Amino acid sequence: MDGQAWVRGPVGVDAAKRVTMAGCRSVLVMVPTMTAGTRLSEVVPLLEADHRIQLIYTVPGAMERWHGLDEYVHGLGAMVLPWGQAMRERYDLVLTASHREIEHVRGKVMVLPHGVGNAMSRRYSRKAGGATRATTGLDREVLTYRGRVIPSAIMLSHEAELAILRTRCPEAAHTAVVAGDICLDRMVASRRFRDGYREALGVREGECLVTISSTWGTESTFGQHFELYQRLSKQGCKVAAVLHPNITAAHGRAAVRGWLGDCIRAGLTVIPPDRGWQAAMVASDLVIGDHGSSTMYAAASGTPTIIATDPPPLWPDSPADVLMRNTPRLDHGAKLWPQLTKAMAEHSGPDAELARVITGRPGEAAAILRSTMYWLLGLAEPTRALPMNPVPVPWTS
């Protein structure tokens, strides 16, 4: 048990005596990390307007939590069950963008990637600590439990992932659905709102916005080249920072903002990890980044991009590998601004090759995701128009 008081909610003993809307299908949204939560926040709107469906959230895990995660989930205003209670119930559908704890829930589990793709770009898992065997997010060890395939649907980004699944966990291949990438679809569709995003970020007419994008870990922009935040803040351009949620989850928001304090006082805008990073990428004149998903999305959706880091070992022809091959590198020993202006001047549009390896169903992800969820729920899909909401305007801090 997780020590939290159980909630008198729409499931469990005597639930029928408490509810006002009767007969709803229950959908459990599992949020073990903020990264998973932000990806699921792109999928939940495909269901939330349907009065036949009750959404319920939980933070999996009894003994460990990422810093700030409970506050994030409760801040959504959703029905949140403690993990101990959530494990006791059965659901019509379980949504997750992680493999954590999925063997402990009861219901049809739909697994989505929490970033670019399921196969992952890193050859070796950092979770394993010194792993010597190459892994993917489609391996038998994460998709099965005691010989049982856990997911009822594995949402793949590309046909290439289906080939990987058939090799790494063939018994789960029948659950695969090639759905594309909803995050990239939304960013591409949101480019027409670019001027509004720039205004929300305080970018003046004629001013250049440069965003520093960082994944987490020691191979990230933040971990390898923290001095970039200081150097850019002296260049006379508008500067924003997009930080992977695990940076603040591992170090604490106060520590991260303390380290960046001088830059913030010089004008750096730190984009909250749960709202606004996509809009910042769309609004930017240039993104400086690493091998992480946010940098890939920037380049694939059309923003000039330059790479600032040396990546870890990557799978050949993975999205991160394509990003590294196609994107100019920053020379940290040379003057900064001439390199940035050169990258912007030579930019010729979205990285089409990168976009092709990120999604095999461009523009179709929302439709495929919604139809799959309603099929799993056993409900007729609504006739209302499919919501393809633009990415949200950034909150700045």
Coordinates of C-alpha atoms in Angstrom, one line a residue:
M1 CA 0.0 0.0 0.0
D2 CA 1.1 3.6 -0.5
G3 CA -0.1 4.9 2.8
Q4 CA -2.7 7.3 1.3
A5 CA -6.3 7.4 2.3
W6 CA -8.5 5.8 -0.3
V7 CA -10.8 7.9 -2.4
R8 CA -14.6 7.6 -2.5
G9 CA -14.6 7.8 -6.3
P10 CA -16.5 6.4 -9.3
V11 CA -15.1 2.8 -8.9
G12 CA -15.1 0.3 -6.1
V13 CA -17.6 -0.9 -3.5
D14 CA -20.8 1.1 -3.5
A15 CA -19.7 3.3 -6.4
A16 CA -23.2 3.0 -7.9
K17 CA -24.5 4.9 -4.8
R18 CA -22.1 7.8 -5.3
V19 CA -22.1 8.5 -9.0
T20 CA -24.3 11.0 -10.8
M21 CA -23.4 9.8 -14.3
A22 CA -24.1 6.1 -14.3
G23 CA -22.8 3.3 -16.5
C24 CA -19.5 5.0 -17.6
R25 CA -16.6 3.0 -19.0
S26 CA -13.6 3.5 -16.7
V27 CA -10.3 4.6 -18.2
L28 CA -7.2 4.5 -15.9
V29 CA -4.4 7.0 -16.8
M30 CA -1.1 5.9 -15.3
V31 CA 1.4 8.7 -14.7
P32 CA 4.7 7.3 -13.4
T33 CA 6.7 10.3 -14.7
M34 CA 5.8 13.8 -15.9
T35 CA 7.2 12.8 -19.3
A36 CA 4.6 10.1 -19.5
G37 CA 1.9 12.5 -18.2
T38 CA 2.6 15.1 -20.8
R39 CA 2.4 12.6 -23.6
L40 CA -0.9 11.2 -22.3
S41 CA -2.2 14.8 -22.0
E42 CA -2.1 14.8 -25.8
V43 CA -4.3 11.6 -26.0
V44 CA -6.8 12.2 -23.2
P45 CA -8.6 15.0 -25.1
L46 CA -9.6 12.4 -27.6
L47 CA -11.8 10.9 -24.9
E48 CA -12.6 13.5 -22.3
A49 CA -15.7 15.1 -23.9
D50 CA -17.5 11.8 -24.0
H51 CA -20.0 11.5 -21.1
R52 CA -19.9 7.7 -21.4
I53 CA -16.3 7.7 -20.2
Q54 CA -14.9 8.3 -16.7
L55 CA -11.2 9.2 -16.6
I56 CA -9.3 8.2 -13.5
Y57 CA -5.6 8.9 -12.8
T58 CA -3.0 7.3 -10.6
V59 CA 0.7 7.6 -9.8
P60 CA 2.1 4.1 -9.9
G61 CA 4.5 2.9 -7.2
A62 CA 4.2 2.4 -3.5
M63 CA 7.6 3.4 -2.2
E64 CA 9.2 5.8 -4.8
R65 CA 8.0 9.0 -6.5
W66 CA 9.7 11.5 -8.7
H67 CA 9.9 14.9 -7.1
G68 CA 6.9 17.1 -7.9
L69 CA 4.9 14.3 -9.7
D70 CA 2.0 14.1 -7.2
E71 CA 1.6 17.8 -7.3
Y72 CA 1.6 17.7 -11.1
V73 CA -1.1 15.0 -11.3
H74 CA -3.3 16.5 -8.6
G75 CA -2.9 19.9 -10.4
L76 CA -4.8 18.5 -13.4
G77 CA -8.0 18.6 -11.4
A78 CA -8.7 14.9 -12.3
M79 CA -10.0 12.1 -10.2
V80 CA -6.8 10.6 -8.7
L81 CA -6.7 7.2 -6.9
P82 CA -3.8 6.2 -4.6
W83 CA -1.8 3.4 -6.2
G84 CA -2.9 0.8 -3.6
Q85 CA -6.5 1.5 -4.4
A86 CA -6.0 1.7 -8.2
M87 CA -4.5 -1.8 -8.2
R88 CA -7.6 -3.2 -6.6
E89 CA -10.0 -2.2 -9.3
R90 CA -10.7 -3.3 -12.9
Y91 CA -10.9 -0.9 -15.8
D92 CA -12.3 -0.9 -19.2
L93 CA -9.1 0.7 -20.5
V94 CA -5.7 1.5 -19.1
L95 CA -3.6 4.2 -20.8
T96 CA 0.2 4.4 -20.2
A97 CA 3.2 5.9 -21.8
S98 CA 5.6 3.8 -19.7
H99 CA 6.2 0.1 -19.0
R100 CA 6.4 0.7 -15.2
E101 CA 4.0 -1.3 -13.1
I102 CA 1.7 -2.3 -16.0
E103 CA 1.7 -5.9 -14.8
H104 CA -0.1 -4.8 -11.7
V105 CA -3.2 -3.2 -13.3
R106 CA -6.3 -5.0 -14.4
G107 CA -7.9 -4.1 -17.7
K108 CA -7.0 -3.7 -21.4
V109 CA -3.7 -1.9 -21.4
M110 CA -2.8 0.5 -24.3
V111 CA 0.9 1.4 -24.3
L112 CA 2.2 4.5 -26.0
P113 CA 5.7 5.9 -26.4
H114 CA 6.5 8.8 -24.1
G115 CA 8.8 10.5 -26.6
V116 CA 10.0 9.8 -30.1
G117 CA 9.2 6.2 -30.8
N118 CA 9.0 2.9 -28.8
A119 CA 12.2 1.5 -30.1
M120 CA 14.3 4.2 -28.5
S121 CA 17.4 5.8 -29.9
R122 CA 19.9 4.8 -27.2
R123 CA 21.4 1.4 -27.7
Y124 CA 21.8 0.8 -23.9
S125 CA 19.4 1.5 -21.2
R126 CA 20.5 4.0 -18.6
K127 CA 18.1 2.4 -16.2
A128 CA 20.2 -0.7 -16.1
G129 CA 23.3 1.1 -14.9
G130 CA 26.2 -0.1 -17.1
A131 CA 24.1 -2.3 -19.4
T132 CA 26.1 -4.4 -21.8
R133 CA 23.2 -5.7 -23.9
A134 CA 21.4 -3.4 -26.4
T135 CA 17.7 -2.9 -25.6
T136 CA 14.6 -1.3 -27.0
G137 CA 11.2 -0.4 -25.6
L138 CA 9.8 -3.4 -27.5
D139 CA 11.7 -6.2 -25.7
R140 CA 10.0 -9.2 -24.2
E141 CA 11.2 -8.3 -20.8
V142 CA 9.0 -5.1 -20.7
L143 CA 6.0 -6.3 -22.6
T144 CA 5.4 -9.7 -20.8
Y145 CA 5.0 -10.9 -17.3
R146 CA 5.4 -14.5 -16.3
G147 CA 4.8 -15.5 -19.9
R148 CA 1.7 -13.3 -20.4
V149 CA 1.7 -10.4 -23.0
I150 CA 0.5 -7.5 -20.9
P151 CA -0.6 -4.9 -23.5
S152 CA -3.8 -5.3 -25.5
A153 CA -2.5 -2.6 -27.9
I154 CA 1.0 -1.3 -28.5
M155 CA 0.9 2.0 -30.4
L156 CA 3.8 2.1 -32.8
S157 CA 5.1 5.2 -34.6
H158 CA 6.4 3.5 -37.7
E159 CA 6.3 0.2 -39.6
A160 CA 10.0 -0.2 -38.8
E161 CA 9.0 -0.6 -35.1
L162 CA 6.7 -3.5 -36.1
A163 CA 9.7 -5.3 -37.6
I164 CA 11.6 -4.7 -34.3
L165 CA 8.6 -6.0 -32.3
R166 CA 8.3 -9.1 -34.4
T167 CA 12.0 -9.8 -33.6
R168 CA 12.2 -8.8 -30.0
C169 CA 8.8 -10.0 -28.8
P170 CA 6.9 -11.9 -31.6
E171 CA 4.2 -13.0 -29.2
A172 CA 3.1 -9.4 -28.8
A173 CA 3.0 -8.6 -32.5
H174 CA -0.7 -9.1 -32.8
T175 CA -1.3 -6.2 -30.5
A176 CA 0.6 -3.7 -32.6
V177 CA -1.1 -0.6 -34.2
V178 CA 1.0 1.7 -36.3
A179 CA -0.4 5.1 -35.2
G180 CA 2.2 7.7 -36.1
D181 CA 3.2 10.4 -33.7
I182 CA 0.6 12.8 -32.3
C183 CA 3.2 15.2 -30.9
L184 CA 4.8 15.8 -34.3
D185 CA 1.4 16.1 -35.9
R186 CA 0.3 18.8 -33.5
M187 CA 3.5 20.7 -33.8
V188 CA 3.3 20.8 -37.6
A189 CA -0.4 21.8 -37.4
S190 CA 0.4 24.5 -34.9
R191 CA 3.0 26.4 -37.0
R192 CA 0.3 28.7 -38.3
F193 CA 0.0 30.0 -34.7
R194 CA 3.7 30.8 -34.5
D195 CA 3.3 34.6 -34.2
G196 CA 1.0 34.1 -31.3
Y197 CA 3.4 31.8 -29.5
R198 CA 6.2 34.4 -30.0
E199 CA 4.0 37.1 -28.6
A200 CA 3.2 35.0 -25.6
L201 CA 7.0 34.5 -25.0
G202 CA 7.6 38.2 -25.2
V203 CA 9.5 38.1 -28.4
R204 CA 9.5 41.6 -30.0
E205 CA 9.2 42.2 -33.7
G206 CA 12.5 41.6 -35.4
E207 CA 14.0 39.9 -32.3
C208 CA 15.6 36.5 -32.5
L209 CA 14.4 33.7 -30.2
V210 CA 16.9 30.9 -29.5
T211 CA 15.8 27.9 -27.4
I212 CA 18.2 25.6 -25.7
S213 CA 16.7 22.1 -25.6
S214 CA 18.0 19.5 -23.2
T215 CA 17.1 15.9 -22.4
W216 CA 18.2 14.6 -19.0
G217 CA 21.4 12.8 -17.9
T218 CA 25.1 13.6 -18.2
E219 CA 25.1 13.4 -22.0
S220 CA 22.5 16.2 -22.3
T221 CA 22.9 19.8 -23.2
F222 CA 22.3 20.8 -19.6
G223 CA 24.7 18.2 -18.3
Q224 CA 27.5 18.7 -20.9
H225 CA 27.4 22.4 -21.7
F226 CA 25.7 24.4 -18.9
E227 CA 27.9 27.3 -19.9
L228 CA 25.7 27.7 -23.1
Y229 CA 22.9 29.2 -21.0
Q230 CA 25.4 31.9 -19.8
R231 CA 27.0 32.5 -23.2
L232 CA 23.7 32.9 -25.0
S233 CA 22.3 35.3 -22.4
K234 CA 25.0 37.7 -23.4
Q235 CA 24.3 37.6 -27.2
G236 CA 21.5 40.1 -27.2
C237 CA 18.8 37.6 -28.4
K238 CA 15.8 36.3 -26.6
V239 CA 16.7 33.0 -24.9
A240 CA 14.4 30.2 -23.7
A241 CA 15.3 26.9 -21.9
V242 CA 13.3 23.7 -22.5
L243 CA 14.4 21.2 -19.9
H244 CA 13.4 17.5 -19.7
P245 CA 11.1 17.0 -16.7
N246 CA 13.6 14.5 -15.1
I247 CA 16.1 17.3 -14.6
T248 CA 13.9 19.1 -12.1
A249 CA 12.5 15.8 -10.8
A250 CA 16.0 14.6 -9.9
H251 CA 17.5 17.9 -8.6
G252 CA 14.5 19.9 -7.5
R253 CA 13.0 23.0 -9.2
A254 CA 14.7 25.3 -6.7
A255 CA 18.2 23.9 -7.4
V256 CA 17.8 24.2 -11.2
R257 CA 16.4 27.7 -11.0
G258 CA 19.2 28.6 -8.6
W259 CA 21.9 27.3 -11.0
L260 CA 20.2 29.3 -13.8
G261 CA 19.6 32.4 -11.6
D262 CA 22.1 34.7 -13.3
C263 CA 20.8 33.8 -16.7
I264 CA 17.2 34.3 -15.6
R265 CA 18.1 37.7 -14.3
A266 CA 19.7 38.4 -17.7
G267 CA 16.4 37.5 -19.4
L268 CA 16.3 33.7 -19.8
T269 CA 12.8 32.3 -20.0
V270 CA 12.5 28.8 -18.4
I271 CA 9.6 26.9 -20.0
P272 CA 7.7 24.7 -17.6
P273 CA 8.0 21.1 -18.6
D274 CA 4.3 20.4 -18.5
R275 CA 3.1 23.2 -20.7
G276 CA 4.7 25.1 -23.5
W277 CA 7.8 23.3 -24.7
Q278 CA 6.3 22.5 -28.1
A279 CA 5.1 26.0 -28.6
A280 CA 8.6 27.3 -27.7
M281 CA 10.1 25.0 -30.4
V282 CA 7.6 26.3 -33.0
A283 CA 8.2 29.9 -32.0
S284 CA 12.0 29.7 -32.1
D285 CA 14.3 31.1 -34.8
L286 CA 16.8 28.4 -33.7
V287 CA 17.0 25.5 -31.4
I288 CA 20.3 24.3 -29.8
G289 CA 19.9 20.8 -28.5
D290 CA 21.0 17.2 -28.1
H291 CA 19.8 13.7 -29.0
G292 CA 16.6 14.1 -27.0
S293 CA 13.0 14.0 -28.3
S294 CA 12.4 17.7 -28.0
T295 CA 15.3 18.5 -30.3
M296 CA 14.1 15.9 -32.8
Y297 CA 10.6 17.3 -32.9
A298 CA 12.0 20.8 -33.5
A299 CA 14.1 19.7 -36.5
A300 CA 11.4 17.5 -37.9
S301 CA 8.7 20.2 -37.6
G302 CA 10.7 22.9 -39.4
T303 CA 12.8 24.9 -36.9
P304 CA 16.5 25.5 -37.6
T305 CA 18.5 23.3 -35.3
I306 CA 22.1 22.9 -34.2
I307 CA 23.5 20.1 -32.0
A308 CA 25.6 21.0 -29.0
T309 CA 26.6 17.6 -27.5
D310 CA 28.3 14.3 -28.1
P311 CA 25.5 11.7 -27.9
P312 CA 25.6 8.3 -26.2
P313 CA 25.8 5.2 -28.4
L314 CA 22.7 5.2 -30.6
W315 CA 20.9 2.6 -32.7
P316 CA 21.9 3.0 -36.3
D317 CA 19.2 4.7 -38.4
S318 CA 17.1 5.6 -35.3
P319 CA 15.6 9.1 -35.2
A320 CA 18.4 10.4 -33.0
D321 CA 21.0 8.9 -35.3
V322 CA 19.3 10.6 -38.3
L323 CA 19.2 13.9 -36.4
M324 CA 22.9 13.6 -35.6
R325 CA 23.8 12.9 -39.3
N326 CA 21.7 15.7 -40.7
T327 CA 22.2 18.5 -38.2
P328 CA 25.1 20.9 -38.0
R329 CA 27.3 20.7 -34.8
L330 CA 28.2 23.6 -32.6
D331 CA 31.9 24.3 -32.2
H332 CA 32.3 25.3 -28.6
G333 CA 35.8 26.7 -29.2
A334 CA 34.6 29.1 -31.8
K335 CA 32.5 32.3 -31.6
L336 CA 28.9 31.4 -30.9
W337 CA 26.8 34.0 -32.7
P338 CA 28.3 33.5 -36.2
Q339 CA 27.6 29.8 -36.0
L340 CA 24.0 30.4 -35.1
T341 CA 23.4 32.9 -37.8
K342 CA 25.0 30.5 -40.3
A343 CA 22.7 27.7 -39.2
M344 CA 19.6 29.9 -39.6
A345 CA 20.7 31.2 -43.0
E346 CA 21.4 27.8 -44.4
H347 CA 18.2 26.2 -43.1
S348 CA 16.0 24.8 -45.9
G349 CA 12.9 23.6 -44.0
P350 CA 11.8 20.6 -42.0
D351 CA 14.2 17.7 -41.9
A352 CA 12.0 15.4 -44.1
E353 CA 14.2 12.3 -43.5
L354 CA 13.9 12.7 -39.8
A355 CA 10.1 13.2 -40.0
R356 CA 9.8 10.0 -42.0
V357 CA 11.6 7.9 -39.4
I358 CA 9.6 9.6 -36.6
T359 CA 6.2 8.8 -38.0
G360 CA 4.8 6.4 -40.6
R361 CA 1.4 8.0 -40.4
P362 CA 1.9 11.8 -40.8
G363 CA -1.2 13.7 -39.8
E364 CA -3.2 10.6 -38.8
A365 CA -2.2 9.8 -35.2
A366 CA -5.2 11.4 -33.5
A367 CA -7.7 9.5 -35.7
I368 CA -5.9 6.2 -35.2
L369 CA -5.5 6.6 -31.5
R370 CA -9.1 7.5 -31.0
S371 CA -10.4 4.6 -33.1
T372 CA -8.2 2.2 -31.2
M373 CA -9.3 3.4 -27.8
Y374 CA -13.0 3.1 -28.7
W375 CA -12.4 -0.3 -30.1
L376 CA -10.8 -1.4 -26.8
L377 CA -13.6 0.2 -24.8
G378 CA -16.3 -1.5 -26.9
L379 CA -18.0 1.8 -27.7
A380 CA -19.1 3.3 -30.9
E381 CA -16.7 6.1 -31.9
P382 CA -18.3 9.6 -31.6
T383 CA -19.5 11.3 -34.7
R384 CA -18.2 14.7 -33.4
A385 CA -15.2 16.2 -35.2
L386 CA -11.8 14.9 -34.1
P387 CA -10.1 17.4 -31.8
M388 CA -6.7 18.3 -33.1
N389 CA -5.9 21.0 -30.7
P390 CA -2.9 23.3 -31.3
V391 CA -0.1 23.0 -28.8
P392 CA -0.8 25.2 -25.8
V393 CA 0.6 28.7 -25.4
P394 CA 3.6 28.6 -23.1
W395 CA 3.5 29.4 -19.4
T396 CA 6.6 31.4 -18.7
S397 CA 8.5 31.3 -15.4

